[in-house]
Amino acid sequence: MSTNDNPPEEPMGSELPPQDESARPAEPAAAGEGAQAGRPGPADASGRADASGRADASGRADASGRAEKPGQAAEPGEAGKPAEPAEPAPSGRRRLAEAVWPPRVSRAQLIVALLLFVLGLGLAIQVRSNSDSSALRGARQEDLVRILDELDGRTKRLEDEKQRLEDQRKELESSSNQAEEARRQTVEKERQLGILAGTVAAQGPGITLKITDSKGQVQSDQLLDTLQELRAAGAEAIQVNGVRIVASSFFSDEGGGIGIDGKKITQPYEFKVIGKPQDLEPALNIPGGVVQTLEKEQATVAVTRSAKIVVDALRAAKQPDYARSSTS
């Protein structure tokens, strides 16, 4: 029989002997020192500690860390206050506005902006100067058509005048009696100048323009525009209500009518014009021309072509006071 020198093992499940309460470590003097120093506070009898390290008598701590006494309601702390509603997140438009305003501009950006402004100003001046160089750039289609017709008419008249002068030169060179030929051409030239000056009567193909202004809306400047349009179309002799139109003629507004060279005329206003009818009538009827302008003033306009127009109103020849021929 062998003996076991080891002491007998203690049965499992046996409880440890109770420890003396006096053997437990003493609590700190201040209940909150452990929490303030970053160390856990002392536990209560049940082993739980409140947020500040102080335990109540029942082992529970309130939300603010102060121990509750039995029978005393816990005072609401900061955690017990109602939470304030969170501010809504700013919208995309508000974030964009905050990003661009107030502007944050650097010195380099200011220099670039100034250079771009100077460049844009220079381009605008250049474009404007190019636009001002051509008076026809912004003209209407009707005005362009009228100007083109006038240029064609003037070109044709200049070509005819050139051909006539060349024929006269050839006649002078080939004539056996050059003095007589020169005298004949001088008389013919005097007659032509007399027609232009209004000192002799004239006849030939042309048109009759009659303007009836029953409401008195037509003004002198509109009749002047009509005269200028006829001259541009090749009119050689013009007579208005018995008054011969010459280079120095002028229109003025008179009481109840219109005056030409100081002589009052009344409506209807009748223009007798000698010239090429195929050029005169279309010049008056172009879009935006004389006829449409007068009709807007509620006037009635009638244009009649004729193979023979007689302009017999005469102007007295006026001797110039200061002008003299340069050959004398």
mmCIF file of C-alpha atoms in Angstrom:
data_model
loop_
_atom_site.group_PDB
_atom_site.id
_atom_site.type_symbol
_atom_site.label_atom_id
_atom_site.label_comp_id
_atom_site.label_asym_id
_atom_site.label_seq_id
_atom_site.Cartn_x
_atom_site.Cartn_y
_atom_site.Cartn_z
ATOM 1 C CA MET A 1 0.000 0.000 0.000
ATOM 2 C CA SER A 2 1.509 3.210 -1.206
ATOM 3 C CA THR A 3 0.915 6.505 0.295
ATOM 4 C CA ASN A 4 0.434 9.742 -1.674
ATOM 5 C CA ASP A 5 2.523 12.534 -0.306
ATOM 6 C CA ASN A 6 0.542 15.218 -2.239
ATOM 7 C CA PRO A 7 -2.148 17.003 -0.317
ATOM 8 C CA PRO A 8 -5.661 16.067 -1.160
ATOM 9 C CA GLU A 9 -7.176 18.159 -3.966
ATOM 10 C CA GLU A 10 -9.972 20.480 -3.075
ATOM 11 C CA PRO A 11 -13.285 19.534 -4.423
ATOM 12 C CA MET A 12 -14.447 21.500 -7.482
ATOM 13 C CA GLY A 13 -17.152 24.003 -6.992
ATOM 14 C CA SER A 14 -16.000 24.982 -3.546
ATOM 15 C CA GLU A 15 -16.284 28.702 -2.867
ATOM 16 C CA LEU A 16 -13.376 30.906 -1.880
ATOM 17 C CA PRO A 17 -13.367 32.136 1.647
ATOM 18 C CA PRO A 18 -14.990 35.524 2.017
ATOM 19 C CA GLN A 19 -12.669 38.439 2.058
ATOM 20 C CA ASP A 20 -12.775 41.087 4.644
ATOM 21 C CA GLU A 21 -14.334 44.385 3.532
ATOM 22 C CA SER A 22 -11.531 46.203 5.299
ATOM 23 C CA ALA A 23 -9.015 44.637 2.964
ATOM 24 C CA ARG A 24 -10.479 46.462 -0.105
ATOM 25 C CA PRO A 25 -8.532 49.515 -1.354
ATOM 26 C CA ALA A 26 -9.781 52.844 -0.237
ATOM 27 C CA GLU A 27 -11.697 55.019 -2.778
ATOM 28 C CA PRO A 28 -10.162 58.305 -3.937
ATOM 29 C CA ALA A 29 -10.981 61.413 -1.939
ATOM 30 C CA ALA A 30 -12.744 63.073 -4.865
ATOM 31 C CA ALA A 31 -15.273 61.044 -6.750
ATOM 32 C CA GLY A 32 -14.577 62.738 -10.093
ATOM 33 C CA GLU A 33 -10.757 62.706 -9.959
ATOM 34 C CA GLY A 34 -10.508 59.368 -11.687
ATOM 35 C CA ALA A 35 -12.686 60.565 -14.586
ATOM 36 C CA GLN A 36 -10.932 63.931 -14.821
ATOM 37 C CA ALA A 37 -7.494 62.335 -14.930
ATOM 38 C CA GLY A 38 -8.598 59.977 -17.678
ATOM 39 C CA ARG A 39 -8.798 56.917 -15.379
ATOM 40 C CA PRO A 40 -11.913 54.898 -14.710
ATOM 41 C CA GLY A 41 -13.678 55.752 -11.499
ATOM 42 C CA PRO A 42 -14.493 53.358 -8.695
ATOM 43 C CA ALA A 43 -17.150 50.837 -9.232
ATOM 44 C CA ASP A 44 -20.292 50.646 -7.151
ATOM 45 C CA ALA A 45 -21.361 47.675 -5.170
ATOM 46 C CA SER A 46 -22.514 45.910 -8.327
ATOM 47 C CA GLY A 47 -19.255 46.680 -10.127
ATOM 48 C CA ARG A 48 -20.668 49.372 -12.469
ATOM 49 C CA ALA A 49 -19.519 52.982 -12.579
ATOM 50 C CA ASP A 50 -21.294 56.024 -13.936
ATOM 51 C CA ALA A 51 -19.890 58.346 -16.626
ATOM 52 C CA SER A 52 -18.002 60.513 -14.099
ATOM 53 C CA GLY A 53 -16.872 57.619 -11.943
ATOM 54 C CA ARG A 54 -19.436 58.134 -9.185
ATOM 55 C CA ALA A 55 -21.998 55.475 -8.381
ATOM 56 C CA ASP A 56 -25.262 55.917 -6.616
ATOM 57 C CA ALA A 57 -26.342 53.839 -3.691
ATOM 58 C CA SER A 58 -28.147 51.402 -5.937
ATOM 59 C CA GLY A 59 -25.159 51.045 -8.241
ATOM 60 C CA ARG A 60 -26.568 53.209 -11.121
ATOM 61 C CA ALA A 61 -25.382 56.559 -12.362
ATOM 62 C CA ASP A 62 -27.459 59.199 -14.125
ATOM 63 C CA ALA A 63 -26.658 60.489 -17.595
ATOM 64 C CA SER A 64 -24.723 63.507 -16.270
ATOM 65 C CA GLY A 65 -22.466 61.408 -14.109
ATOM 66 C CA ARG A 66 -24.020 62.452 -10.766
ATOM 67 C CA ALA A 67 -25.135 59.673 -8.479
ATOM 68 C CA GLU A 68 -28.750 59.415 -7.668
ATOM 69 C CA LYS A 69 -29.834 58.975 -4.142
ATOM 70 C CA PRO A 70 -32.542 56.483 -3.425
ATOM 71 C CA GLY A 71 -35.908 58.093 -3.824
ATOM 72 C CA GLN A 72 -34.558 61.173 -5.569
ATOM 73 C CA ALA A 73 -35.235 61.825 -9.267
ATOM 74 C CA ALA A 74 -32.227 62.492 -11.411
ATOM 75 C CA GLU A 75 -31.826 66.038 -12.646
ATOM 76 C CA PRO A 76 -31.772 66.309 -16.401
ATOM 77 C CA GLY A 77 -28.282 66.935 -17.695
ATOM 78 C CA GLU A 78 -26.996 68.065 -21.073
ATOM 79 C CA ALA A 79 -27.737 64.673 -22.547
ATOM 80 C CA GLY A 80 -31.341 64.979 -21.419
ATOM 81 C CA LYS A 81 -31.980 68.208 -23.347
ATOM 82 C CA PRO A 82 -33.937 67.937 -26.637
ATOM 83 C CA ALA A 83 -31.576 67.822 -29.602
ATOM 84 C CA GLU A 84 -31.618 70.903 -31.818
ATOM 85 C CA PRO A 85 -32.673 70.251 -35.425
ATOM 86 C CA ALA A 86 -29.714 69.966 -37.774
ATOM 87 C CA GLU A 87 -29.311 72.675 -40.397
ATOM 88 C CA PRO A 88 -30.283 71.528 -43.891
ATOM 89 C CA ALA A 89 -27.436 70.930 -46.278
ATOM 90 C CA PRO A 90 -26.922 73.853 -48.690
ATOM 91 C CA SER A 91 -28.254 73.369 -52.226
ATOM 92 C CA GLY A 92 -26.068 73.192 -55.320
ATOM 93 C CA ARG A 93 -27.056 76.713 -56.405
ATOM 94 C CA ARG A 94 -26.150 78.112 -52.995
ATOM 95 C CA ARG A 95 -22.788 76.329 -53.023
ATOM 96 C CA LEU A 96 -22.099 77.705 -56.499
ATOM 97 C CA ALA A 97 -23.003 81.237 -55.397
ATOM 98 C CA GLU A 98 -20.757 80.939 -52.343
ATOM 99 C CA ALA A 99 -17.937 79.701 -54.575
ATOM 100 C CA VAL A 100 -18.096 82.625 -57.017
ATOM 101 C CA TRP A 101 -19.121 85.455 -54.691
ATOM 102 C CA PRO A 102 -17.385 87.302 -53.243
ATOM 103 C CA PRO A 103 -14.950 86.911 -56.154
ATOM 104 C CA ARG A 104 -11.490 85.750 -55.379
ATOM 105 C CA VAL A 105 -9.393 87.389 -58.078
ATOM 106 C CA SER A 106 -5.655 87.228 -58.198
ATOM 107 C CA ARG A 107 -3.335 89.764 -59.753
ATOM 108 C CA ALA A 108 -2.610 87.516 -62.734
ATOM 109 C CA GLN A 109 -6.331 87.140 -63.448
ATOM 110 C CA LEU A 110 -6.786 90.927 -63.359
ATOM 111 C CA ILE A 111 -3.977 91.389 -65.900
ATOM 112 C CA VAL A 112 -5.465 88.736 -68.205
ATOM 113 C CA ALA A 113 -8.922 90.322 -67.957
ATOM 114 C CA LEU A 114 -7.478 93.754 -68.803
ATOM 115 C CA LEU A 115 -5.657 92.362 -71.842
ATOM 116 C CA LEU A 116 -8.823 90.631 -73.073
ATOM 117 C CA PHE A 117 -10.800 93.857 -72.657
ATOM 118 C CA VAL A 118 -8.261 95.818 -74.702
ATOM 119 C CA LEU A 119 -8.283 93.122 -77.386
ATOM 120 C CA GLY A 120 -12.088 93.112 -77.592
ATOM 121 C CA LEU A 121 -12.186 96.915 -77.782
ATOM 122 C CA GLY A 122 -9.700 96.892 -80.639
ATOM 123 C CA LEU A 123 -11.722 94.284 -82.550
ATOM 124 C CA ALA A 124 -14.932 96.278 -82.084
ATOM 125 C CA ILE A 125 -13.273 99.447 -83.404
ATOM 126 C CA GLN A 126 -11.892 97.548 -86.385
ATOM 127 C CA VAL A 127 -15.282 96.046 -87.248
ATOM 128 C CA ARG A 128 -16.975 99.421 -86.944
ATOM 129 C CA SER A 129 -14.421 101.107 -89.177
ATOM 130 C CA ASN A 130 -14.897 98.396 -91.788
ATOM 131 C CA SER A 131 -18.671 98.828 -91.614
ATOM 132 C CA ASP A 132 -18.451 102.611 -91.955
ATOM 133 C CA SER A 133 -16.232 102.291 -95.022
ATOM 134 C CA SER A 134 -19.141 100.997 -97.086
ATOM 135 C CA ALA A 135 -22.378 102.982 -97.066
ATOM 136 C CA LEU A 136 -24.172 100.189 -98.917
ATOM 137 C CA ARG A 137 -23.453 97.456 -96.361
ATOM 138 C CA GLY A 138 -26.665 98.032 -94.396
ATOM 139 C CA ALA A 139 -28.856 99.245 -97.274
ATOM 140 C CA ARG A 140 -32.190 97.603 -98.006
ATOM 141 C CA GLN A 141 -32.744 95.478 -101.080
ATOM 142 C CA GLU A 142 -35.050 98.102 -102.601
ATOM 143 C CA ASP A 143 -32.400 100.805 -102.166
ATOM 144 C CA LEU A 144 -29.747 98.615 -103.760
ATOM 145 C CA VAL A 145 -31.984 97.957 -106.764
ATOM 146 C CA ARG A 146 -32.699 101.664 -107.178
ATOM 147 C CA ILE A 147 -29.010 102.603 -106.895
ATOM 148 C CA LEU A 148 -28.081 99.930 -109.433
ATOM 149 C CA ASP A 149 -30.688 101.237 -111.893
ATOM 150 C CA GLU A 150 -29.410 104.784 -111.448
ATOM 151 C CA LEU A 151 -25.820 103.698 -112.077
ATOM 152 C CA ASP A 152 -26.834 101.819 -115.212
ATOM 153 C CA GLY A 153 -28.721 104.865 -116.498
ATOM 154 C CA ARG A 154 -25.845 107.232 -115.810
ATOM 155 C CA THR A 155 -23.376 104.894 -117.486
ATOM 156 C CA LYS A 156 -25.523 104.711 -120.587
ATOM 157 C CA ARG A 157 -25.948 108.492 -120.739
ATOM 158 C CA LEU A 158 -22.210 109.032 -120.371
ATOM 159 C CA GLU A 159 -21.523 106.545 -123.138
ATOM 160 C CA ASP A 160 -24.013 108.340 -125.406
ATOM 161 C CA GLU A 161 -22.396 111.682 -124.614
ATOM 162 C CA LYS A 162 -18.977 110.268 -125.353
ATOM 163 C CA GLN A 163 -20.166 108.904 -128.685
ATOM 164 C CA ARG A 164 -21.761 112.236 -129.625
ATOM 165 C CA LEU A 165 -18.587 114.166 -128.849
ATOM 166 C CA GLU A 166 -16.537 111.739 -130.887
ATOM 167 C CA ASP A 167 -18.907 112.177 -133.824
ATOM 168 C CA GLN A 168 -18.570 115.962 -133.550
ATOM 169 C CA ARG A 169 -14.795 115.706 -133.532
ATOM 170 C CA LYS A 170 -14.855 113.509 -136.618
ATOM 171 C CA GLU A 171 -17.153 115.950 -138.414
ATOM 172 C CA LEU A 172 -14.849 118.845 -137.605
ATOM 173 C CA GLU A 173 -11.836 116.944 -138.821
ATOM 174 C CA SER A 174 -13.450 115.724 -142.054
ATOM 175 C CA SER A 175 -15.412 118.881 -142.969
ATOM 176 C CA SER A 176 -13.987 121.023 -145.754
ATOM 177 C CA ASN A 177 -15.388 124.138 -144.138
ATOM 178 C CA GLN A 178 -14.380 123.681 -140.514
ATOM 179 C CA ALA A 179 -15.477 127.208 -139.532
ATOM 180 C CA GLU A 180 -19.043 126.606 -140.677
ATOM 181 C CA GLU A 181 -19.194 123.259 -138.926
ATOM 182 C CA ALA A 182 -17.903 124.812 -135.736
ATOM 183 C CA ARG A 183 -20.555 127.509 -135.953
ATOM 184 C CA ARG A 184 -23.309 124.911 -136.434
ATOM 185 C CA GLN A 185 -22.147 122.920 -133.448
ATOM 186 C CA THR A 186 -22.004 126.076 -131.362
ATOM 187 C CA VAL A 187 -25.622 126.885 -132.165
ATOM 188 C CA GLU A 188 -26.641 123.337 -131.283
ATOM 189 C CA LYS A 189 -24.759 123.528 -128.018
ATOM 190 C CA GLU A 190 -26.443 126.824 -127.184
ATOM 191 C CA ARG A 191 -29.849 125.261 -127.768
ATOM 192 C CA GLN A 192 -29.031 122.350 -125.488
ATOM 193 C CA LEU A 193 -27.803 124.660 -122.781
ATOM 194 C CA GLY A 194 -30.945 126.762 -123.172
ATOM 195 C CA ILE A 195 -33.082 123.686 -122.539
ATOM 196 C CA LEU A 196 -31.137 122.922 -119.383
ATOM 197 C CA ALA A 197 -31.295 126.552 -118.244
ATOM 198 C CA GLY A 198 -35.016 126.796 -119.023
ATOM 199 C CA THR A 199 -34.645 129.719 -121.441
ATOM 200 C CA VAL A 200 -36.072 127.839 -124.455
ATOM 201 C CA ALA A 201 -39.038 125.501 -124.837
ATOM 202 C CA ALA A 202 -38.499 121.768 -125.311
ATOM 203 C CA GLN A 203 -40.451 118.792 -126.515
ATOM 204 C CA GLY A 204 -39.862 115.072 -126.765
ATOM 205 C CA PRO A 205 -40.887 111.706 -125.318
ATOM 206 C CA GLY A 206 -41.427 111.419 -121.596
ATOM 207 C CA ILE A 207 -44.018 110.956 -118.850
ATOM 208 C CA THR A 208 -46.667 112.912 -116.990
ATOM 209 C CA LEU A 209 -46.777 112.448 -113.203
ATOM 210 C CA LYS A 210 -49.931 113.636 -111.447
ATOM 211 C CA ILE A 211 -50.152 113.706 -107.632
ATOM 212 C CA THR A 212 -53.566 114.296 -106.041
ATOM 213 C CA ASP A 213 -53.292 115.191 -102.356
ATOM 214 C CA SER A 214 -56.884 115.513 -101.151
ATOM 215 C CA LYS A 215 -55.924 115.413 -97.443
ATOM 216 C CA GLY A 216 -52.993 117.779 -97.676
ATOM 217 C CA GLN A 217 -50.409 115.313 -96.319
ATOM 218 C CA VAL A 218 -47.759 115.755 -99.015
ATOM 219 C CA GLN A 219 -44.904 118.049 -97.977
ATOM 220 C CA SER A 220 -42.351 119.979 -100.003
ATOM 221 C CA ASP A 221 -39.517 117.579 -99.174
ATOM 222 C CA GLN A 222 -41.465 114.710 -100.747
ATOM 223 C CA LEU A 223 -41.858 116.656 -103.986
ATOM 224 C CA LEU A 224 -38.147 117.435 -103.870
ATOM 225 C CA ASP A 225 -37.413 113.706 -103.551
ATOM 226 C CA THR A 226 -39.606 113.104 -106.589
ATOM 227 C CA LEU A 227 -37.639 115.675 -108.570
ATOM 228 C CA GLN A 228 -34.308 114.140 -107.561
ATOM 229 C CA GLU A 229 -35.526 110.678 -108.542
ATOM 230 C CA LEU A 230 -36.541 111.946 -111.999
ATOM 231 C CA ARG A 231 -33.214 113.691 -112.524
ATOM 232 C CA ALA A 232 -31.326 110.551 -111.497
ATOM 233 C CA ALA A 233 -33.365 108.554 -114.037
ATOM 234 C CA GLY A 234 -32.322 110.847 -116.899
ATOM 235 C CA ALA A 235 -34.934 113.630 -117.029
ATOM 236 C CA GLU A 236 -33.739 116.448 -119.328
ATOM 237 C CA ALA A 237 -36.538 119.009 -118.900
ATOM 238 C CA ILE A 238 -39.133 119.252 -116.102
ATOM 239 C CA GLN A 239 -42.094 121.521 -115.543
ATOM 240 C CA VAL A 240 -44.345 121.474 -112.433
ATOM 241 C CA ASN A 241 -47.706 123.296 -112.553
ATOM 242 C CA GLY A 242 -46.391 125.836 -115.047
ATOM 243 C CA VAL A 243 -43.063 126.431 -113.266
ATOM 244 C CA ARG A 244 -39.873 125.456 -115.103
ATOM 245 C CA ILE A 245 -37.458 123.465 -113.006
ATOM 246 C CA VAL A 246 -33.796 124.430 -113.324
ATOM 247 C CA ALA A 247 -30.628 123.703 -111.373
ATOM 248 C CA SER A 248 -31.330 126.471 -108.820
ATOM 249 C CA SER A 249 -34.986 125.547 -108.158
ATOM 250 C CA PHE A 250 -36.106 124.984 -104.571
ATOM 251 C CA PHE A 251 -39.296 123.801 -102.836
ATOM 252 C CA SER A 252 -40.881 125.331 -99.731
ATOM 253 C CA ASP A 253 -44.023 124.802 -97.673
ATOM 254 C CA GLU A 254 -46.570 127.589 -98.116
ATOM 255 C CA GLY A 255 -49.910 128.092 -96.393
ATOM 256 C CA GLY A 256 -52.331 125.624 -97.965
ATOM 257 C CA GLY A 257 -49.838 124.494 -100.619
ATOM 258 C CA ILE A 258 -46.238 124.254 -101.749
ATOM 259 C CA GLY A 259 -44.001 126.909 -103.253
ATOM 260 C CA ILE A 260 -41.454 126.481 -106.069
ATOM 261 C CA ASP A 261 -38.855 129.240 -106.330
ATOM 262 C CA GLY A 262 -41.153 131.436 -104.249
ATOM 263 C CA LYS A 263 -44.225 130.843 -106.444
ATOM 264 C CA LYS A 264 -47.106 129.072 -104.728
ATOM 265 C CA ILE A 265 -48.715 126.057 -106.421
ATOM 266 C CA THR A 266 -51.675 123.970 -105.294
ATOM 267 C CA GLN A 267 -52.606 120.345 -105.770
ATOM 268 C CA PRO A 268 -52.955 118.342 -107.859
ATOM 269 C CA TYR A 269 -49.239 118.561 -108.600
ATOM 270 C CA GLU A 270 -48.481 117.768 -112.250
ATOM 271 C CA PHE A 271 -44.949 116.963 -113.413
ATOM 272 C CA LYS A 272 -44.201 117.120 -117.151
ATOM 273 C CA VAL A 273 -40.940 115.337 -117.728
ATOM 274 C CA ILE A 274 -38.973 114.886 -120.970
ATOM 275 C CA GLY A 275 -36.731 111.841 -121.023
ATOM 276 C CA LYS A 276 -36.690 108.141 -121.800
ATOM 277 C CA PRO A 277 -40.036 106.750 -120.553
ATOM 278 C CA GLN A 278 -38.575 103.250 -120.132
ATOM 279 C CA ASP A 279 -36.191 104.664 -117.508
ATOM 280 C CA LEU A 280 -38.395 107.304 -115.866
ATOM 281 C CA GLU A 281 -41.466 105.222 -115.007
ATOM 282 C CA PRO A 282 -39.642 102.226 -113.413
ATOM 283 C CA ALA A 283 -37.561 104.633 -111.316
ATOM 284 C CA LEU A 284 -40.756 105.973 -109.730
ATOM 285 C CA ASN A 285 -42.366 102.552 -109.172
ATOM 286 C CA ILE A 286 -39.477 100.661 -107.565
ATOM 287 C CA PRO A 287 -40.231 99.143 -104.117
ATOM 288 C CA GLY A 288 -39.890 101.864 -101.493
ATOM 289 C CA GLY A 289 -39.679 104.543 -104.180
ATOM 290 C CA VAL A 290 -41.613 107.721 -104.840
ATOM 291 C CA VAL A 291 -44.999 106.171 -105.639
ATOM 292 C CA GLN A 292 -45.107 103.986 -102.520
ATOM 293 C CA THR A 293 -43.946 106.859 -100.312
ATOM 294 C CA LEU A 294 -46.663 109.175 -101.588
ATOM 295 C CA GLU A 295 -49.331 106.497 -101.322
ATOM 296 C CA LYS A 296 -48.439 106.054 -97.649
ATOM 297 C CA GLU A 297 -49.472 109.694 -97.224
ATOM 298 C CA GLN A 298 -52.865 108.739 -98.750
ATOM 299 C CA ALA A 299 -52.094 110.583 -101.983
ATOM 300 C CA THR A 300 -53.114 109.331 -105.429
ATOM 301 C CA VAL A 301 -50.294 108.972 -107.954
ATOM 302 C CA ALA A 302 -50.749 108.445 -111.714
ATOM 303 C CA VAL A 303 -47.878 107.968 -114.188
ATOM 304 C CA THR A 304 -48.594 108.185 -117.928
ATOM 305 C CA ARG A 305 -46.119 107.605 -120.713
ATOM 306 C CA SER A 306 -46.279 109.816 -123.797
ATOM 307 C CA ALA A 307 -44.436 110.026 -127.101
ATOM 308 C CA LYS A 308 -44.534 113.818 -127.001
ATOM 309 C CA ILE A 309 -44.286 115.976 -123.919
ATOM 310 C CA VAL A 310 -44.140 119.758 -124.315
ATOM 311 C CA VAL A 311 -42.305 121.795 -121.689
ATOM 312 C CA ASP A 312 -43.005 125.403 -122.599
ATOM 313 C CA ALA A 313 -42.620 127.259 -119.308
ATOM 314 C CA LEU A 314 -39.594 129.558 -119.622
ATOM 315 C CA ARG A 315 -37.171 131.176 -117.235
ATOM 316 C CA ALA A 316 -35.574 134.515 -117.934
ATOM 317 C CA ALA A 317 -31.886 134.303 -118.665
ATOM 318 C CA LYS A 318 -29.965 135.646 -115.706
ATOM 319 C CA GLN A 319 -26.684 137.355 -116.241
ATOM 320 C CA PRO A 320 -24.211 136.197 -113.595
ATOM 321 C CA ASP A 321 -22.860 138.980 -111.399
ATOM 322 C CA TYR A 322 -19.452 137.518 -110.656
ATOM 323 C CA ALA A 323 -18.859 134.433 -112.795
ATOM 324 C CA ARG A 324 -17.030 134.977 -116.078
ATOM 325 C CA SER A 325 -15.851 132.621 -118.786
ATOM 326 C CA SER A 326 -12.314 131.461 -118.173
ATOM 327 C CA THR A 327 -11.476 131.841 -121.894
ATOM 328 C CA SER A 328 -12.297 135.567 -122.085
#
